PDB file of C-alpha atoms in Angstrom:
ATOM      1  CA  MET A   1      26.821 -12.555  28.513  1.00 37.00           C
ATOM      2  CA  SER A   2      23.964 -10.124  28.083  1.00 39.00           C
ATOM      3  CA  ALA A   3      20.907 -11.160  26.167  1.00 41.00           C
ATOM      4  CA  SER A   4      19.875  -8.673  23.536  1.00 41.00           C
ATOM      5  CA  VAL A   5      16.304  -8.444  22.444  1.00 37.00           C
ATOM      6  CA  ALA A   6      15.807  -8.589  18.687  1.00 43.00           C
ATOM      7  CA  PRO A   7      13.643  -5.789  17.345  1.00 53.00           C
ATOM      8  CA  ASP A   8      10.157  -6.764  16.270  1.00 65.00           C
ATOM      9  CA  ARG A   9      10.535  -7.660  12.607  1.00 76.00           C
ATOM     10  CA  LYS A  10       7.671  -6.484  10.428  1.00 92.00           C
ATOM     11  CA  LYS A  11       7.126  -8.293   7.137  1.00 95.00           C
ATOM     12  CA  ALA A  12       5.047  -7.719   4.031  1.00 96.00           C
ATOM     13  CA  THR A  13       4.451  -9.756   0.906  1.00 96.00           C
ATOM     14  CA  ILE A  14       4.494  -7.723  -2.276  1.00 96.00           C
ATOM     15  CA  ARG A  15       4.581  -8.546  -5.946  1.00 96.00           C
ATOM     16  CA  CYS A  16       7.495  -7.391  -8.074  1.00 96.00           C
ATOM     17  CA  PRO A  17       6.208  -4.895 -10.663  1.00 93.00           C
ATOM     18  CA  PHE A  18       8.771  -6.173 -13.175  1.00 95.00           C
ATOM     19  CA  CYS A  19       8.638 -10.001 -13.102  1.00 96.00           C
ATOM     20  CA  GLN A  20       5.399 -10.460 -11.121  1.00 96.00           C
ATOM     21  CA  SER A  21       6.965 -12.803  -8.531  1.00 97.00           C
ATOM     22  CA  TRP A  22       5.920 -12.523  -4.880  1.00 97.00           C
ATOM     23  CA  ASN A  23       8.530 -11.390  -2.342  1.00 97.00           C
ATOM     24  CA  ARG A  24       8.475 -11.458   1.467  1.00 96.00           C
ATOM     25  CA  ILE A  25      10.092  -8.207   2.583  1.00 95.00           C
ATOM     26  CA  ASP A  26      11.591  -7.286   5.961  1.00 94.00           C
ATOM     27  CA  LEU A  27      10.168  -3.779   6.382  1.00 93.00           C
ATOM     28  CA  SER A  28      12.743  -2.843   9.030  1.00 90.00           C
ATOM     29  CA  ARG A  29      15.193  -2.804   6.110  1.00 89.00           C
ATOM     30  CA  ALA A  30      12.946  -0.924   3.665  1.00 88.00           C
ATOM     31  CA  ALA A  31      15.373   1.996   3.407  1.00 86.00           C
ATOM     32  CA  ASP A  32      18.035  -0.453   2.137  1.00 89.00           C
ATOM     33  CA  ARG A  33      15.983  -0.801  -1.069  1.00 89.00           C
ATOM     34  CA  PRO A  34      15.152  -4.505  -1.059  1.00 94.00           C
ATOM     35  CA  ARG A  35      15.430  -6.352  -4.353  1.00 95.00           C
ATOM     36  CA  CYS A  36      13.229  -8.962  -5.960  1.00 96.00           C
ATOM     37  CA  GLY A  37      14.450 -12.470  -5.224  1.00 95.00           C
ATOM     38  CA  LYS A  38      13.860 -13.532  -8.829  1.00 97.00           C
ATOM     39  CA  CYS A  39      14.838 -10.621 -11.112  1.00 97.00           C
ATOM     40  CA  SER A  40      16.942  -8.553  -8.642  1.00 96.00           C
ATOM     41  CA  LYS A  41      15.194  -5.298  -9.551  1.00 96.00           C
ATOM     42  CA  PRO A  42      14.446  -2.898  -6.675  1.00 94.00           C
ATOM     43  CA  LEU A  43      11.154  -3.107  -4.784  1.00 93.00           C
ATOM     44  CA  LEU A  44      10.524   0.569  -4.117  1.00 91.00           C
ATOM     45  CA  LEU A  45       8.639   0.997  -0.857  1.00 92.00           C
ATOM     46  CA  ASP A  46       9.090   4.765  -0.693  1.00 93.00           C
ATOM     47  CA  ARG A  47       6.223   5.191  -3.153  1.00 95.00           C
ATOM     48  CA  PRO A  48       2.743   3.693  -3.424  1.00 97.00           C
ATOM     49  CA  LEU A  49       2.452   0.087  -4.559  1.00 97.00           C
ATOM     50  CA  LYS A  50       0.125  -0.474  -7.490  1.00 97.00           C
ATOM     51  CA  LEU A  51      -2.496  -3.078  -6.652  1.00 98.00           C
ATOM     52  CA  ASP A  52      -5.154  -4.758  -8.770  1.00 97.00           C
ATOM     53  CA  ASP A  53      -7.869  -7.371  -8.323  1.00 97.00           C
ATOM     54  CA  GLU A  54      -5.265 -10.147  -8.394  1.00 96.00           C
ATOM     55  CA  THR A  55      -2.754  -8.677  -5.913  1.00 97.00           C
ATOM     56  CA  PHE A  56      -5.013  -6.790  -3.507  1.00 98.00           C
ATOM     57  CA  ALA A  57      -6.059  -9.480  -1.016  1.00 97.00           C
ATOM     58  CA  ARG A  58      -2.668 -11.132  -0.605  1.00 97.00           C
ATOM     59  CA  THR A  59      -0.867  -7.813  -0.166  1.00 97.00           C
ATOM     60  CA  ILE A  60      -3.341  -6.549   2.449  1.00 97.00           C
ATOM     61  CA  GLU A  61      -3.663  -9.825   4.359  1.00 96.00           C
ATOM     62  CA  GLN A  62       0.058 -10.631   4.540  1.00 96.00           C
ATOM     63  CA  ALA A  63       1.258  -7.262   5.809  1.00 96.00           C
ATOM     64  CA  ASP A  64       2.380  -6.977   9.434  1.00 96.00           C
ATOM     65  CA  VAL A  65       1.985  -3.198   9.205  1.00 96.00           C
ATOM     66  CA  PRO A  66      -1.046  -1.049   8.404  1.00 96.00           C
ATOM     67  CA  VAL A  67      -1.836  -0.632   4.704  1.00 97.00           C
ATOM     68  CA  LEU A  68      -3.389   2.577   3.377  1.00 98.00           C
ATOM     69  CA  VAL A  69      -5.019   2.111  -0.038  1.00 98.00           C
ATOM     70  CA  ASP A  70      -5.922   5.028  -2.294  1.00 98.00           C
ATOM     71  CA  PHE A  71      -8.846   4.031  -4.541  1.00 98.00           C
ATOM     72  CA  TYR A  72      -8.605   6.320  -7.575  1.00 98.00           C
ATOM     73  CA  ALA A  73      -9.150   6.659 -11.337  1.00 97.00           C
ATOM     74  CA  ASP A  74      -6.866   8.229 -13.939  1.00 96.00           C
ATOM     75  CA  TRP A  75      -9.597  10.593 -15.202  1.00 97.00           C
ATOM     76  CA  CYS A  76     -10.481  11.922 -11.712  1.00 96.00           C
ATOM     77  CA  GLY A  77      -9.350  15.510 -11.057  1.00 96.00           C
ATOM     78  CA  PRO A  78      -9.366  15.303  -7.235  1.00 97.00           C
ATOM     79  CA  CYS A  79      -7.445  12.004  -7.479  1.00 97.00           C
ATOM     80  CA  LYS A  80      -4.732  13.768  -9.495  1.00 97.00           C
ATOM     81  CA  VAL A  81      -4.564  16.539  -6.894  1.00 95.00           C
ATOM     82  CA  MET A  82      -4.200  14.005  -4.096  1.00 96.00           C
ATOM     83  CA  ALA A  83      -1.586  11.795  -5.825  1.00 97.00           C
ATOM     84  CA  PRO A  84       1.474  13.819  -4.679  1.00 97.00           C
ATOM     85  CA  VAL A  85       0.165  13.766  -1.106  1.00 97.00           C
ATOM     86  CA  VAL A  86      -0.144   9.970  -1.222  1.00 97.00           C
ATOM     87  CA  ASP A  87       3.426   9.839  -2.578  1.00 97.00           C
ATOM     88  CA  GLN A  88       4.629  12.012   0.336  1.00 97.00           C
ATOM     89  CA  LEU A  89       2.892   9.751   2.839  1.00 97.00           C
ATOM     90  CA  ALA A  90       4.582   6.655   1.375  1.00 96.00           C
ATOM     91  CA  ALA A  91       8.023   8.276   1.545  1.00 95.00           C
ATOM     92  CA  ALA A  92       7.502   9.569   5.090  1.00 95.00           C
ATOM     93  CA  HIS A  93       6.310   6.220   6.496  1.00 95.00           C
ATOM     94  CA  GLN A  94       8.492   3.789   4.567  1.00 93.00           C
ATOM     95  CA  GLY A  95       8.936   0.610   6.593  1.00 92.00           C
ATOM     96  CA  GLU A  96       6.141   1.310   9.083  1.00 94.00           C
ATOM     97  CA  LEU A  97       3.204   1.603   6.681  1.00 95.00           C
ATOM     98  CA  LEU A  98       2.479   0.262   3.210  1.00 96.00           C
ATOM     99  CA  VAL A  99       0.851   2.787   0.928  1.00 97.00           C
ATOM    100  CA  ALA A 100      -0.902   1.428  -2.144  1.00 98.00           C
ATOM    101  CA  LYS A 101      -3.086   2.602  -5.010  1.00 98.00           C
ATOM    102  CA  LEU A 102      -5.886   0.756  -6.742  1.00 98.00           C
ATOM    103  CA  ASP A 103      -7.355   2.004 -10.047  1.00 98.00           C
ATOM    104  CA  THR A 104     -11.108   1.495  -9.657  1.00 97.00           C
ATOM    105  CA  ASP A 105     -11.665   1.381 -13.445  1.00 97.00           C
ATOM    106  CA  ARG A 106      -9.168  -1.459 -13.937  1.00 97.00           C
ATOM    107  CA  SER A 107     -10.005  -3.305 -10.700  1.00 97.00           C
ATOM    108  CA  GLN A 108     -13.764  -3.097 -10.523  1.00 97.00           C
ATOM    109  CA  ALA A 109     -14.247  -6.299  -8.527  1.00 97.00           C
ATOM    110  CA  THR A 110     -12.186  -5.014  -5.586  1.00 97.00           C
ATOM    111  CA  ALA A 111     -13.759  -1.549  -5.774  1.00 97.00           C
ATOM    112  CA  GLN A 112     -17.188  -3.150  -5.712  1.00 97.00           C
ATOM    113  CA  LYS A 113     -16.262  -5.461  -2.815  1.00 97.00           C
ATOM    114  CA  PHE A 114     -15.412  -2.399  -0.697  1.00 97.00           C
ATOM    115  CA  SER A 115     -18.435  -0.405  -1.908  1.00 96.00           C
ATOM    116  CA  ILE A 116     -16.374   2.423  -3.374  1.00 96.00           C
ATOM    117  CA  ARG A 117     -19.011   4.981  -4.377  1.00 94.00           C
ATOM    118  CA  GLY A 118     -16.835   8.072  -4.734  1.00 95.00           C
ATOM    119  CA  ILE A 119     -13.205   8.663  -5.541  1.00 97.00           C
ATOM    120  CA  PRO A 120     -10.717   9.331  -4.248  1.00 97.00           C
ATOM    121  CA  THR A 121     -11.402   7.125  -1.251  1.00 98.00           C
ATOM    122  CA  VAL A 122      -8.676   5.972   1.122  1.00 98.00           C
ATOM    123  CA  ILE A 123      -9.086   2.934   3.336  1.00 98.00           C
ATOM    124  CA  LEU A 124      -6.752   1.979   6.163  1.00 98.00           C
ATOM    125  CA  PHE A 125      -6.350  -1.764   6.763  1.00 98.00           C
ATOM    126  CA  ARG A 126      -4.836  -3.434   9.829  1.00 96.00           C
ATOM    127  CA  ASP A 127      -4.426  -7.205  10.044  1.00 94.00           C
ATOM    128  CA  GLY A 128      -6.206  -7.508   6.688  1.00 95.00           C
ATOM    129  CA  LYS A 129      -9.341  -5.723   7.902  1.00 96.00           C
ATOM    130  CA  GLU A 130     -10.712  -2.269   7.161  1.00 97.00           C
ATOM    131  CA  VAL A 131     -10.400   0.042  10.179  1.00 97.00           C
ATOM    132  CA  ARG A 132     -10.979   3.515   8.699  1.00 96.00           C
ATOM    133  CA  ARG A 133     -12.151   5.120   5.484  1.00 97.00           C
ATOM    134  CA  GLN A 134     -12.379   8.640   4.111  1.00 96.00           C
ATOM    135  CA  SER A 135     -13.644   9.895   0.750  1.00 96.00           C
ATOM    136  CA  GLY A 136     -12.589  13.028  -1.073  1.00 95.00           C
ATOM    137  CA  ALA A 137      -9.226  14.649  -1.703  1.00 95.00           C
ATOM    138  CA  LEU A 138      -7.325  15.032   1.568  1.00 95.00           C
ATOM    139  CA  PRO A 139      -4.271  17.044   2.612  1.00 95.00           C
ATOM    140  CA  LEU A 140      -1.293  15.266   4.150  1.00 95.00           C
ATOM    141  CA  ALA A 141      -2.339  16.211   7.711  1.00 95.00           C
ATOM    142  CA  ALA A 142      -5.729  14.519   7.225  1.00 95.00           C
ATOM    143  CA  LEU A 143      -4.095  11.346   5.887  1.00 95.00           C
ATOM    144  CA  GLU A 144      -1.699  11.349   8.842  1.00 94.00           C
ATOM    145  CA  ALA A 145      -4.694  11.689  11.193  1.00 94.00           C
ATOM    146  CA  LEU A 146      -6.268   8.564   9.648  1.00 92.00           C
ATOM    147  CA  LEU A 147      -3.223   6.592  10.776  1.00 92.00           C
ATOM    148  CA  LYS A 148      -3.708   7.422  14.449  1.00 88.00           C
TER     149      LYS A 148
END
């Protein structure tokens, strides 16, 4: 009998955008479109998660993978230019990276906690801690470089 080694399972805790319940997700199965345990609606990990002051800390701290957060505002021109790039990054790294967005106008406490002075600003978190940050609109290659 040969012993097989189980792949390293990466987990994340995210809130369902429909019913607001928290779900622990196995990211190795992200492409299978996991569903909320309460309402059964899909938890779409191929696009950025929307975070706010209430969901930010738990999402960042309980992720076994890096989390890239785009701090933005709806009125910001460069943020609008960068939005499709952030979407591309989420789709390309589904299951190995969580990509999230935080509206700095609606979540001022979190923006203030991280001293967001200009938008867009992206911050990469690992193990719940900030490891890199970059301000200004960035192309996909620059966002990919932040992950390295």
